[in-house]
């Protein structure tokens, strides 16, 4: 008779009673979780964001992982699925708020975004989505910390920083394309 290893990853079907090291599990599972989220979302950027959020959530709740109930990859995929569904629901709520705002506000294209901005910057900002403008206002104009902005938006700090970086990238692209026009 041979002994069953108590460290993860073990032989297929073997259940270890000892909780594996989170770092080892994360390293071994990162690609699998990302591929799962890529399949689920069909969006590489979103899959990257959600992978980070998954491992952030997993680290916070690692003490609740029970190796007798299944392999770490299954546990991580459940967290990933939950994170993806949370994001889908949040995005749908945001889109509904944006539609309501546009319907209620009427034509806001003439209203200044922020007093004192150049017309070029004003046009570039107006061309961004409401969520891009929101994260820029909270982090850049109001100078809120990433953690506070993340709480306000209902996302992780990592996702907030990523969203801000992408919004600023799109703003820069719009500024460059407006300069060329």
Tab-separated table of C-alpha atoms in Angstrom:
chain	number	residue	atom	x	y	z
A	1	UNK	CA	0.000	0.000	0.000
A	2	UNK	CA	1.335	3.476	-0.850
A	3	UNK	CA	0.827	6.682	1.122
A	4	UNK	CA	-1.326	9.489	-0.256
A	5	UNK	CA	0.426	12.838	-0.478
A	6	UNK	CA	-0.944	15.552	1.797
A	7	UNK	CA	0.294	18.434	-0.336
A	8	UNK	CA	-1.525	19.845	-3.328
A	9	UNK	CA	-1.424	19.074	-6.211
A	10	UNK	CA	-1.785	15.421	-5.450
A	11	UNK	CA	-2.790	12.391	-7.437
A	12	UNK	CA	-6.090	12.656	-9.231
A	13	UNK	CA	-8.905	11.826	-6.854
A	14	UNK	CA	-6.763	12.012	-3.711
A	15	UNK	CA	-8.158	14.320	-1.045
A	16	UNK	CA	-5.667	15.884	1.279
A	17	UNK	CA	-6.618	16.762	4.826
A	18	UNK	CA	-4.014	19.527	5.063
A	19	UNK	CA	-4.736	22.929	3.565
A	20	UNK	CA	-2.180	23.614	0.817
A	21	UNK	CA	-0.133	26.799	0.697
A	22	UNK	CA	-2.120	29.584	-0.986
A	23	UNK	CA	0.888	30.755	-3.004
A	24	UNK	CA	1.401	27.309	-4.506
A	25	UNK	CA	-2.294	26.949	-5.278
A	26	UNK	CA	-2.428	30.403	-6.859
A	27	UNK	CA	0.618	29.727	-9.013
A	28	UNK	CA	-0.684	26.346	-10.157
A	29	UNK	CA	-4.235	27.603	-10.798
A	30	UNK	CA	-3.714	31.064	-12.297
A	31	UNK	CA	-3.787	30.025	-15.955
A	32	UNK	CA	-6.752	27.700	-15.476
A	33	UNK	CA	-8.831	30.362	-13.726
A	34	UNK	CA	-7.946	32.926	-16.408
A	35	UNK	CA	-8.886	30.521	-19.224
A	36	UNK	CA	-12.185	29.746	-17.492
A	37	UNK	CA	-12.989	33.457	-17.176
A	38	UNK	CA	-11.900	34.116	-20.753
A	39	UNK	CA	-14.316	31.433	-21.925
A	40	UNK	CA	-17.056	32.841	-19.698
A	41	UNK	CA	-16.614	36.509	-20.661
A	42	UNK	CA	-15.103	36.314	-24.185
A	43	UNK	CA	-13.131	39.460	-23.230
A	44	UNK	CA	-9.398	39.212	-22.417
A	45	UNK	CA	-9.257	42.484	-20.447
A	46	UNK	CA	-12.300	41.596	-18.392
A	47	UNK	CA	-10.953	38.076	-17.812
A	48	UNK	CA	-7.688	39.589	-16.530
A	49	UNK	CA	-9.568	41.931	-14.178
A	50	UNK	CA	-11.760	39.136	-12.903
A	51	UNK	CA	-8.795	36.804	-12.431
A	52	UNK	CA	-7.169	39.383	-10.175
A	53	UNK	CA	-10.429	39.890	-8.321
A	54	UNK	CA	-10.838	36.113	-7.948
A	55	UNK	CA	-7.461	35.652	-6.320
A	56	UNK	CA	-8.000	38.719	-4.143
A	57	UNK	CA	-11.276	37.235	-2.878
A	58	UNK	CA	-9.699	33.802	-2.510
A	59	UNK	CA	-6.835	35.129	-0.413
A	60	UNK	CA	-9.269	36.937	1.900
A	61	UNK	CA	-11.300	33.762	2.407
A	62	UNK	CA	-8.503	31.163	2.221
A	63	UNK	CA	-9.116	30.104	5.825
A	64	UNK	CA	-12.584	28.888	4.762
A	65	UNK	CA	-11.247	26.600	2.028
A	66	UNK	CA	-11.788	22.973	3.049
A	67	UNK	CA	-9.579	20.555	1.079
A	68	UNK	CA	-11.905	17.652	1.975
A	69	UNK	CA	-14.686	19.229	-0.108
A	70	UNK	CA	-12.785	19.470	-3.376
A	71	UNK	CA	-9.708	20.564	-5.236
A	72	UNK	CA	-8.562	24.187	-4.968
A	73	UNK	CA	-9.172	24.800	-8.713
A	74	UNK	CA	-12.859	23.999	-8.282
A	75	UNK	CA	-13.106	26.314	-5.296
A	76	UNK	CA	-11.322	29.065	-7.235
A	77	UNK	CA	-13.575	28.595	-10.271
A	78	UNK	CA	-16.643	29.001	-8.036
A	79	UNK	CA	-15.186	32.279	-6.750
A	80	UNK	CA	-14.360	33.312	-10.345
A	81	UNK	CA	-17.892	32.561	-11.513
A	82	UNK	CA	-19.335	34.561	-8.633
A	83	UNK	CA	-17.028	37.495	-9.428
A	84	UNK	CA	-18.033	37.370	-13.110
A	85	UNK	CA	-21.744	37.250	-12.318
A	86	UNK	CA	-21.347	40.127	-9.855
A	87	UNK	CA	-19.592	42.149	-12.572
A	88	UNK	CA	-22.259	41.337	-15.177
A	89	UNK	CA	-25.025	42.435	-12.786
A	90	UNK	CA	-23.140	45.599	-11.801
A	91	UNK	CA	-22.519	46.469	-15.460
A	92	UNK	CA	-26.194	45.997	-16.276
A	93	UNK	CA	-27.212	48.227	-13.342
A	94	UNK	CA	-24.686	50.857	-14.492
A	95	UNK	CA	-26.019	50.762	-18.062
A	96	UNK	CA	-29.580	51.123	-16.752
A	97	UNK	CA	-28.509	54.148	-14.642
A	98	UNK	CA	-26.798	55.687	-17.666
A	99	UNK	CA	-29.920	55.191	-19.806
A	100	UNK	CA	-32.101	56.761	-17.097
A	101	UNK	CA	-29.696	59.663	-16.699
A	102	UNK	CA	-29.599	60.369	-20.421
A	103	UNK	CA	-33.394	60.177	-20.612
A	104	UNK	CA	-33.813	62.512	-17.606
A	105	UNK	CA	-31.033	64.961	-18.462
A	106	UNK	CA	-31.942	65.514	-22.086
A	107	UNK	CA	-29.197	67.185	-24.136
A	108	UNK	CA	-26.220	67.712	-21.854
A	109	UNK	CA	-23.695	68.064	-24.656
A	110	UNK	CA	-23.522	71.824	-24.107
A	111	UNK	CA	-23.085	71.614	-20.330
A	112	UNK	CA	-19.460	71.894	-19.240
A	113	UNK	CA	-17.978	68.773	-17.691
A	114	UNK	CA	-15.794	70.785	-15.332
A	115	UNK	CA	-15.268	74.534	-15.397
A	116	UNK	CA	-11.943	75.727	-16.785
A	117	UNK	CA	-11.140	72.817	-19.114
A	118	UNK	CA	-9.906	73.421	-22.626
A	119	UNK	CA	-12.491	72.835	-25.374
A	120	UNK	CA	-10.356	69.951	-26.691
A	121	UNK	CA	-10.300	68.201	-23.326
A	122	UNK	CA	-14.011	68.905	-22.854
A	123	UNK	CA	-14.799	67.238	-26.228
A	124	UNK	CA	-12.583	64.256	-25.434
A	125	UNK	CA	-14.245	63.783	-22.029
A	126	UNK	CA	-17.705	64.092	-23.556
A	127	UNK	CA	-16.836	61.257	-25.920
A	128	UNK	CA	-16.054	58.842	-23.072
A	129	UNK	CA	-18.584	56.495	-21.520
A	130	UNK	CA	-20.298	57.544	-18.316
A	131	UNK	CA	-18.336	54.938	-16.351
A	132	UNK	CA	-15.023	56.278	-17.715
A	133	UNK	CA	-16.007	59.842	-16.829
A	134	UNK	CA	-17.155	58.707	-13.377
A	135	UNK	CA	-13.876	57.047	-12.428
A	136	UNK	CA	-11.894	60.034	-13.775
A	137	UNK	CA	-13.999	62.477	-11.749
A	138	UNK	CA	-13.723	60.452	-8.552
A	139	UNK	CA	-9.997	59.702	-8.748
A	140	UNK	CA	-8.567	62.708	-10.633
A	141	UNK	CA	-10.931	65.623	-10.081
A	142	UNK	CA	-12.173	64.809	-6.565
A	143	UNK	CA	-8.863	63.097	-5.701
A	144	UNK	CA	-10.513	60.213	-3.824
A	145	UNK	CA	-8.258	57.343	-2.797
A	146	UNK	CA	-8.497	54.138	-4.836
A	147	UNK	CA	-10.026	52.203	-1.921
A	148	UNK	CA	-12.741	54.821	-1.360
A	149	UNK	CA	-13.520	55.031	-5.081
A	150	UNK	CA	-13.645	51.242	-5.285
A	151	UNK	CA	-16.142	51.082	-2.400
A	152	UNK	CA	-18.253	53.763	-4.044
A	153	UNK	CA	-18.263	51.904	-7.377
A	154	UNK	CA	-18.742	48.495	-5.774
A	155	UNK	CA	-15.534	47.019	-7.194
A	156	UNK	CA	-12.122	45.985	-5.851
A	157	UNK	CA	-9.284	48.502	-5.531
A	158	UNK	CA	-7.404	46.597	-8.217
A	159	UNK	CA	-10.346	46.829	-10.605
A	160	UNK	CA	-10.723	50.530	-9.789
A	161	UNK	CA	-7.085	51.244	-10.639
A	162	UNK	CA	-7.378	49.222	-13.839
A	163	UNK	CA	-10.588	51.030	-14.802
A	164	UNK	CA	-8.943	54.426	-14.195
A	165	UNK	CA	-5.878	53.489	-16.263
A	166	UNK	CA	-8.041	52.343	-19.155
A	167	UNK	CA	-10.256	55.428	-18.944
A	168	UNK	CA	-7.194	57.685	-19.033
A	169	UNK	CA	-5.840	55.702	-21.984
A	170	UNK	CA	-9.099	56.210	-23.892
A	171	UNK	CA	-9.065	59.915	-22.976
A	172	UNK	CA	-5.532	60.247	-24.300
A	173	UNK	CA	-6.496	58.445	-27.525
A	174	UNK	CA	-9.455	60.803	-27.977
A	175	UNK	CA	-7.249	63.838	-27.363
A	176	UNK	CA	-4.764	62.594	-29.984
A	177	UNK	CA	-7.477	61.847	-32.539
A	178	UNK	CA	-9.100	65.269	-31.918
A	179	UNK	CA	-5.708	66.928	-32.442
A	180	UNK	CA	-5.295	65.156	-35.782
A	181	UNK	CA	-8.795	66.134	-36.969
